[in-house]
Amino acid sequence: MELRERFAGLFFIIPFAVSLLLHTLTDIDFFFFLSLVLAVVSTVFHHQLYLLFFNDSNSTSALYAGNAALEEDYDPVGQDGKYWDPRKLKLSQVFALYPNKRSARPEPGSCGFVFTYNKLLSVVEKVEFYDYRHRKGSFTLYKFYFSHTQPNPLFLDYDSIVKTEISLERISKKMIFVPLNRYSREYVY
């Protein structure tokens, strides 16, 4: 969980504490039951509430995905031909830049972005880079681990990109693949 996701629970802890305090002061059972409902909702649906209220403002994964695309000589330009700045866009806005060629499986011989999309909440959870050029039964997923996330599988104290092989059978129903075009660099000698 990201640090921001952990602190998102405060969004519901404060109303819980207020309703519990009101119950203590007024001895009205409604406030006690309200505090119980808020406690259960914030505990059981913590991740979904974070996605609903806070995740769309986090575009750090778009920054890493765009950089990984450039390092692999693929152009992260939007399908409208415009370059985008992940520091100025929400994840849903980055997702909207790629309305065409979306698919549930990567195209053979392609590289591009894979968006993790939560259909229930209509929220983009993250964007990562994939490479499906070399293997037939699996693709390489560039997974981004940030130093403030838990668990970090390599126990690193800095942000890192870990390349993971994912078989085609293990593709999540949340994944939406968008292939990118090769980056056409004009070399100056």
PDB file of C-alpha atoms in Angstrom:
ATOM      1  CA  MET A   1       0.000   0.000   0.000  1.00  0.00           C
ATOM      2  CA  GLU A   2       1.210   3.470  -0.748  1.00  0.00           C
ATOM      3  CA  LEU A   3       1.724   5.948   2.020  1.00  0.00           C
ATOM      4  CA  ARG A   4      -1.091   8.033   0.579  1.00  0.00           C
ATOM      5  CA  GLU A   5      -3.401   5.018   0.698  1.00  0.00           C
ATOM      6  CA  ARG A   6      -2.556   4.379   4.330  1.00  0.00           C
ATOM      7  CA  PHE A   7      -3.369   7.966   5.256  1.00  0.00           C
ATOM      8  CA  ALA A   8      -6.584   7.900   3.211  1.00  0.00           C
ATOM      9  CA  GLY A   9      -8.098   6.022   6.153  1.00  0.00           C
ATOM     10  CA  LEU A  10      -7.961   9.291   8.108  1.00  0.00           C
ATOM     11  CA  PHE A  11     -10.667  10.531   5.775  1.00  0.00           C
ATOM     12  CA  PHE A  12     -13.072   8.138   7.543  1.00  0.00           C
ATOM     13  CA  ILE A  13     -11.454   7.984  10.970  1.00  0.00           C
ATOM     14  CA  ILE A  14     -12.228  11.635  11.651  1.00  0.00           C
ATOM     15  CA  PRO A  15     -16.023  11.277  11.063  1.00  0.00           C
ATOM     16  CA  PHE A  16     -15.885   8.047  13.106  1.00  0.00           C
ATOM     17  CA  ALA A  17     -14.242   9.875  16.011  1.00  0.00           C
ATOM     18  CA  VAL A  18     -16.677  12.783  15.767  1.00  0.00           C
ATOM     19  CA  SER A  19     -19.728  10.499  15.784  1.00  0.00           C
ATOM     20  CA  LEU A  20     -18.312   8.525  18.709  1.00  0.00           C
ATOM     21  CA  LEU A  21     -17.668  11.764  20.586  1.00  0.00           C
ATOM     22  CA  LEU A  22     -21.225  12.942  19.857  1.00  0.00           C
ATOM     23  CA  HIS A  23     -22.548   9.649  21.205  1.00  0.00           C
ATOM     24  CA  THR A  24     -20.512  10.099  24.369  1.00  0.00           C
ATOM     25  CA  LEU A  25     -21.710  13.681  24.856  1.00  0.00           C
ATOM     26  CA  THR A  26     -25.378  13.210  23.935  1.00  0.00           C
ATOM     27  CA  ASP A  27     -25.927   9.522  24.696  1.00  0.00           C
ATOM     28  CA  ILE A  28     -27.928   9.202  21.457  1.00  0.00           C
ATOM     29  CA  ASP A  29     -27.642   5.691  20.025  1.00  0.00           C
ATOM     30  CA  PHE A  30     -27.790   6.924  16.426  1.00  0.00           C
ATOM     31  CA  PHE A  31     -24.274   8.368  16.730  1.00  0.00           C
ATOM     32  CA  PHE A  32     -22.977   5.095  18.165  1.00  0.00           C
ATOM     33  CA  PHE A  33     -24.415   3.079  15.274  1.00  0.00           C
ATOM     34  CA  LEU A  34     -23.111   5.661  12.795  1.00  0.00           C
ATOM     35  CA  SER A  35     -19.617   5.281  14.244  1.00  0.00           C
ATOM     36  CA  LEU A  36     -19.887   1.486  13.936  1.00  0.00           C
ATOM     37  CA  VAL A  37     -20.980   1.748  10.294  1.00  0.00           C
ATOM     38  CA  LEU A  38     -18.126   4.150   9.493  1.00  0.00           C
ATOM     39  CA  ALA A  39     -15.615   1.844  11.198  1.00  0.00           C
ATOM     40  CA  VAL A  40     -16.804  -1.218   9.248  1.00  0.00           C
ATOM     41  CA  VAL A  41     -16.972   0.639   5.922  1.00  0.00           C
ATOM     42  CA  SER A  42     -13.510   2.167   6.309  1.00  0.00           C
ATOM     43  CA  THR A  43     -12.012  -1.189   7.333  1.00  0.00           C
ATOM     44  CA  VAL A  44     -13.636  -3.461   4.751  1.00  0.00           C
ATOM     45  CA  PHE A  45     -13.641  -1.090   1.789  1.00  0.00           C
ATOM     46  CA  HIS A  46     -10.415   0.782   2.513  1.00  0.00           C
ATOM     47  CA  HIS A  47      -8.772   0.099  -0.867  1.00  0.00           C
ATOM     48  CA  GLN A  48     -11.934   0.816  -2.867  1.00  0.00           C
ATOM     49  CA  LEU A  49     -12.494   4.092  -1.019  1.00  0.00           C
ATOM     50  CA  TYR A  50      -8.906   5.104  -1.707  1.00  0.00           C
ATOM     51  CA  LEU A  51      -9.357   4.362  -5.416  1.00  0.00           C
ATOM     52  CA  LEU A  52     -12.626   6.245  -5.520  1.00  0.00           C
ATOM     53  CA  PHE A  53     -11.475   9.419  -3.760  1.00  0.00           C
ATOM     54  CA  PHE A  54      -7.695   9.686  -4.055  1.00  0.00           C
ATOM     55  CA  ASN A  55      -6.067   7.420  -6.657  1.00  0.00           C
ATOM     56  CA  ASP A  56      -6.879   9.416  -9.777  1.00  0.00           C
ATOM     57  CA  SER A  57      -4.661  12.260  -8.625  1.00  0.00           C
ATOM     58  CA  ASN A  58      -1.632   9.933  -8.455  1.00  0.00           C
ATOM     59  CA  SER A  59       0.117   9.826 -11.824  1.00  0.00           C
ATOM     60  CA  THR A  60       3.550   8.691 -10.629  1.00  0.00           C
ATOM     61  CA  SER A  61       3.087   5.364 -12.415  1.00  0.00           C
ATOM     62  CA  ALA A  62       2.435   7.266 -15.670  1.00  0.00           C
ATOM     63  CA  LEU A  63       5.762   9.039 -15.264  1.00  0.00           C
ATOM     64  CA  TYR A  64       7.584   5.729 -14.820  1.00  0.00           C
ATOM     65  CA  ALA A  65       5.673   4.078 -17.680  1.00  0.00           C
ATOM     66  CA  GLY A  66       6.498   6.961 -20.018  1.00  0.00           C
ATOM     67  CA  ASN A  67      10.174   6.826 -19.069  1.00  0.00           C
ATOM     68  CA  ALA A  68      10.279   3.038 -19.577  1.00  0.00           C
ATOM     69  CA  ALA A  69       8.709   3.493 -23.015  1.00  0.00           C
ATOM     70  CA  LEU A  70      11.343   6.042 -24.003  1.00  0.00           C
ATOM     71  CA  GLU A  71      14.161   3.805 -22.726  1.00  0.00           C
ATOM     72  CA  GLU A  72      12.869   0.987 -24.938  1.00  0.00           C
ATOM     73  CA  ASP A  73      12.619   3.390 -27.941  1.00  0.00           C
ATOM     74  CA  TYR A  74       8.816   3.606 -27.915  1.00  0.00           C
ATOM     75  CA  ASP A  75       6.977   6.888 -28.138  1.00  0.00           C
ATOM     76  CA  PRO A  76       4.544   7.629 -25.275  1.00  0.00           C
ATOM     77  CA  VAL A  77       2.822  10.362 -27.295  1.00  0.00           C
ATOM     78  CA  GLY A  78      -0.967  10.345 -27.007  1.00  0.00           C
ATOM     79  CA  GLN A  79      -2.993   9.038 -29.916  1.00  0.00           C
ATOM     80  CA  ASP A  80      -3.990  12.618 -30.714  1.00  0.00           C
ATOM     81  CA  GLY A  81      -0.303  13.338 -31.452  1.00  0.00           C
ATOM     82  CA  LYS A  82       0.294  15.486 -28.383  1.00  0.00           C
ATOM     83  CA  TYR A  83       2.929  14.906 -25.734  1.00  0.00           C
ATOM     84  CA  TRP A  84       1.673  14.905 -22.173  1.00  0.00           C
ATOM     85  CA  ASP A  85       3.144  15.728 -18.784  1.00  0.00           C
ATOM     86  CA  PRO A  86       2.203  13.173 -16.100  1.00  0.00           C
ATOM     87  CA  ARG A  87       2.729  15.776 -13.396  1.00  0.00           C
ATOM     88  CA  LYS A  88      -0.185  17.768 -14.819  1.00  0.00           C
ATOM     89  CA  LEU A  89      -2.588  14.933 -15.672  1.00  0.00           C
ATOM     90  CA  LYS A  90      -4.652  12.501 -13.651  1.00  0.00           C
ATOM     91  CA  LEU A  91      -4.490   8.801 -14.496  1.00  0.00           C
ATOM     92  CA  SER A  92      -7.965   8.947 -16.048  1.00  0.00           C
ATOM     93  CA  GLN A  93      -6.761  11.765 -18.324  1.00  0.00           C
ATOM     94  CA  VAL A  94      -3.710   9.728 -19.391  1.00  0.00           C
ATOM     95  CA  PHE A  95      -6.016   6.770 -20.100  1.00  0.00           C
ATOM     96  CA  ALA A  96      -8.252   9.029 -22.212  1.00  0.00           C
ATOM     97  CA  LEU A  97      -5.262   9.900 -24.434  1.00  0.00           C
ATOM     98  CA  TYR A  98      -5.296   6.311 -25.754  1.00  0.00           C
ATOM     99  CA  PRO A  99      -8.885   5.583 -26.854  1.00  0.00           C
ATOM    100  CA  ASN A 100      -7.945   3.413 -29.870  1.00  0.00           C
ATOM    101  CA  LYS A 101      -6.369  -0.040 -30.122  1.00  0.00           C
ATOM    102  CA  ARG A 102      -7.301  -1.001 -26.562  1.00  0.00           C
ATOM    103  CA  SER A 103      -7.409  -4.749 -26.038  1.00  0.00           C
ATOM    104  CA  ALA A 104      -7.587  -7.354 -23.302  1.00  0.00           C
ATOM    105  CA  ARG A 105      -4.397  -9.030 -24.611  1.00  0.00           C
ATOM    106  CA  PRO A 106      -1.173  -7.559 -25.971  1.00  0.00           C
ATOM    107  CA  GLU A 107      -0.607  -7.631 -29.713  1.00  0.00           C
ATOM    108  CA  PRO A 108       2.236  -9.999 -30.698  1.00  0.00           C
ATOM    109  CA  GLY A 109       5.423  -8.048 -31.414  1.00  0.00           C
ATOM    110  CA  SER A 110       4.239  -4.931 -29.609  1.00  0.00           C
ATOM    111  CA  CYS A 111       5.270  -2.796 -26.662  1.00  0.00           C
ATOM    112  CA  GLY A 112       3.105  -0.266 -24.915  1.00  0.00           C
ATOM    113  CA  PHE A 113       1.124   0.668 -21.878  1.00  0.00           C
ATOM    114  CA  VAL A 114      -1.006  -1.626 -19.789  1.00  0.00           C
ATOM    115  CA  PHE A 115      -3.637   0.178 -17.757  1.00  0.00           C
ATOM    116  CA  THR A 116      -5.124  -1.507 -14.712  1.00  0.00           C
ATOM    117  CA  TYR A 117      -8.765  -0.434 -14.851  1.00  0.00           C
ATOM    118  CA  ASN A 118     -11.282  -1.046 -12.082  1.00  0.00           C
ATOM    119  CA  LYS A 119     -14.598  -1.404 -13.949  1.00  0.00           C
ATOM    120  CA  LEU A 120     -16.684  -1.423 -10.793  1.00  0.00           C
ATOM    121  CA  LEU A 121     -15.472   2.041  -9.781  1.00  0.00           C
ATOM    122  CA  SER A 122     -14.607   3.241 -13.323  1.00  0.00           C
ATOM    123  CA  VAL A 123     -11.134   4.182 -12.072  1.00  0.00           C
ATOM    124  CA  VAL A 124      -7.668   3.661 -13.535  1.00  0.00           C
ATOM    125  CA  GLU A 125      -5.547   2.182 -10.740  1.00  0.00           C
ATOM    126  CA  LYS A 126      -2.155   2.389 -12.453  1.00  0.00           C
ATOM    127  CA  VAL A 127      -0.342   2.310 -15.775  1.00  0.00           C
ATOM    128  CA  GLU A 128       2.734   0.198 -16.493  1.00  0.00           C
ATOM    129  CA  PHE A 129       4.854  -0.637 -19.522  1.00  0.00           C
ATOM    130  CA  TYR A 130       4.799  -4.032 -21.248  1.00  0.00           C
ATOM    131  CA  ASP A 131       7.044  -5.715 -23.832  1.00  0.00           C
ATOM    132  CA  TYR A 132       5.613  -8.552 -25.940  1.00  0.00           C
ATOM    133  CA  ARG A 133       8.278  -8.719 -28.664  1.00  0.00           C
ATOM    134  CA  HIS A 134      10.398 -11.717 -27.752  1.00  0.00           C
ATOM    135  CA  ARG A 135       8.314 -14.485 -26.194  1.00  0.00           C
ATOM    136  CA  LYS A 136       5.212 -16.197 -27.503  1.00  0.00           C
ATOM    137  CA  GLY A 137       3.544 -17.396 -24.306  1.00  0.00           C
ATOM    138  CA  SER A 138       4.465 -14.512 -22.006  1.00  0.00           C
ATOM    139  CA  PHE A 139       5.228 -10.819 -21.953  1.00  0.00           C
ATOM    140  CA  THR A 140       7.521  -8.674 -19.826  1.00  0.00           C
ATOM    141  CA  LEU A 141       5.782  -6.309 -17.444  1.00  0.00           C
ATOM    142  CA  TYR A 142       7.759  -3.400 -16.031  1.00  0.00           C
ATOM    143  CA  LYS A 143       6.431  -3.235 -12.473  1.00  0.00           C
ATOM    144  CA  PHE A 144       7.094  -0.073 -10.525  1.00  0.00           C
ATOM    145  CA  TYR A 145       7.890  -0.235  -6.827  1.00  0.00           C
ATOM    146  CA  PHE A 146       8.129   2.966  -4.882  1.00  0.00           C
ATOM    147  CA  SER A 147      10.168   3.352  -1.721  1.00  0.00           C
ATOM    148  CA  HIS A 148       7.035   4.276   0.251  1.00  0.00           C
ATOM    149  CA  THR A 149       5.069   1.155  -0.734  1.00  0.00           C
ATOM    150  CA  GLN A 150       4.661  -2.073   1.184  1.00  0.00           C
ATOM    151  CA  PRO A 151       5.648  -4.752   0.524  1.00  0.00           C
ATOM    152  CA  ASN A 152       8.695  -4.012  -1.580  1.00  0.00           C
ATOM    153  CA  PRO A 153       9.839  -7.464  -2.761  1.00  0.00           C
ATOM    154  CA  LEU A 154      13.474  -6.454  -2.977  1.00  0.00           C
ATOM    155  CA  PHE A 155      13.489  -4.383   0.237  1.00  0.00           C
ATOM    156  CA  LEU A 156      14.964  -1.437  -1.607  1.00  0.00           C
ATOM    157  CA  ASP A 157      15.042   2.065  -0.132  1.00  0.00           C
ATOM    158  CA  TYR A 158      14.560   3.733  -3.493  1.00  0.00           C
ATOM    159  CA  ASP A 159      12.118   3.616  -6.368  1.00  0.00           C
ATOM    160  CA  SER A 160      12.762   0.717  -8.705  1.00  0.00           C
ATOM    161  CA  ILE A 161      11.516  -0.956 -11.850  1.00  0.00           C
ATOM    162  CA  VAL A 162      11.368  -4.739 -11.802  1.00  0.00           C
ATOM    163  CA  LYS A 163      10.864  -6.659 -15.039  1.00  0.00           C
ATOM    164  CA  THR A 164       8.493  -9.573 -14.478  1.00  0.00           C
ATOM    165  CA  GLU A 165       7.507 -12.279 -16.935  1.00  0.00           C
ATOM    166  CA  ILE A 166       3.732 -12.758 -17.038  1.00  0.00           C
ATOM    167  CA  SER A 167       2.219 -15.672 -18.932  1.00  0.00           C
ATOM    168  CA  LEU A 168      -0.721 -14.880 -21.185  1.00  0.00           C
ATOM    169  CA  GLU A 169      -2.944 -17.127 -19.075  1.00  0.00           C
ATOM    170  CA  ARG A 170      -2.315 -14.927 -16.016  1.00  0.00           C
ATOM    171  CA  ILE A 171      -3.556 -11.697 -17.594  1.00  0.00           C
ATOM    172  CA  SER A 172      -5.911  -9.980 -15.189  1.00  0.00           C
ATOM    173  CA  LYS A 173      -9.371  -8.966 -16.347  1.00  0.00           C
ATOM    174  CA  LYS A 174      -8.487  -5.471 -15.148  1.00  0.00           C
ATOM    175  CA  MET A 175      -5.641  -5.088 -17.678  1.00  0.00           C
ATOM    176  CA  ILE A 176      -6.131  -3.029 -20.825  1.00  0.00           C
ATOM    177  CA  PHE A 177      -3.252  -3.063 -23.330  1.00  0.00           C
ATOM    178  CA  VAL A 178      -2.451  -0.185 -25.680  1.00  0.00           C
ATOM    179  CA  PRO A 179       0.444  -0.634 -28.139  1.00  0.00           C
ATOM    180  CA  LEU A 180       2.810   2.262 -28.796  1.00  0.00           C
ATOM    181  CA  ASN A 181       4.684   3.226 -31.949  1.00  0.00           C
ATOM    182  CA  ARG A 182       8.452   3.123 -32.246  1.00  0.00           C
ATOM    183  CA  TYR A 183      10.144   6.385 -31.339  1.00  0.00           C
ATOM    184  CA  SER A 184      11.511   8.071 -34.442  1.00  0.00           C
ATOM    185  CA  ARG A 185      14.617   9.922 -33.339  1.00  0.00           C
ATOM    186  CA  GLU A 186      16.315  12.277 -35.718  1.00  0.00           C
ATOM    187  CA  TYR A 187      20.012  12.024 -35.071  1.00  0.00           C
ATOM    188  CA  VAL A 188      22.139  15.117 -35.495  1.00  0.00           C
ATOM    189  CA  TYR A 189      25.810  14.508 -36.328  1.00  0.00           C
TER     190      TYR A 189
END
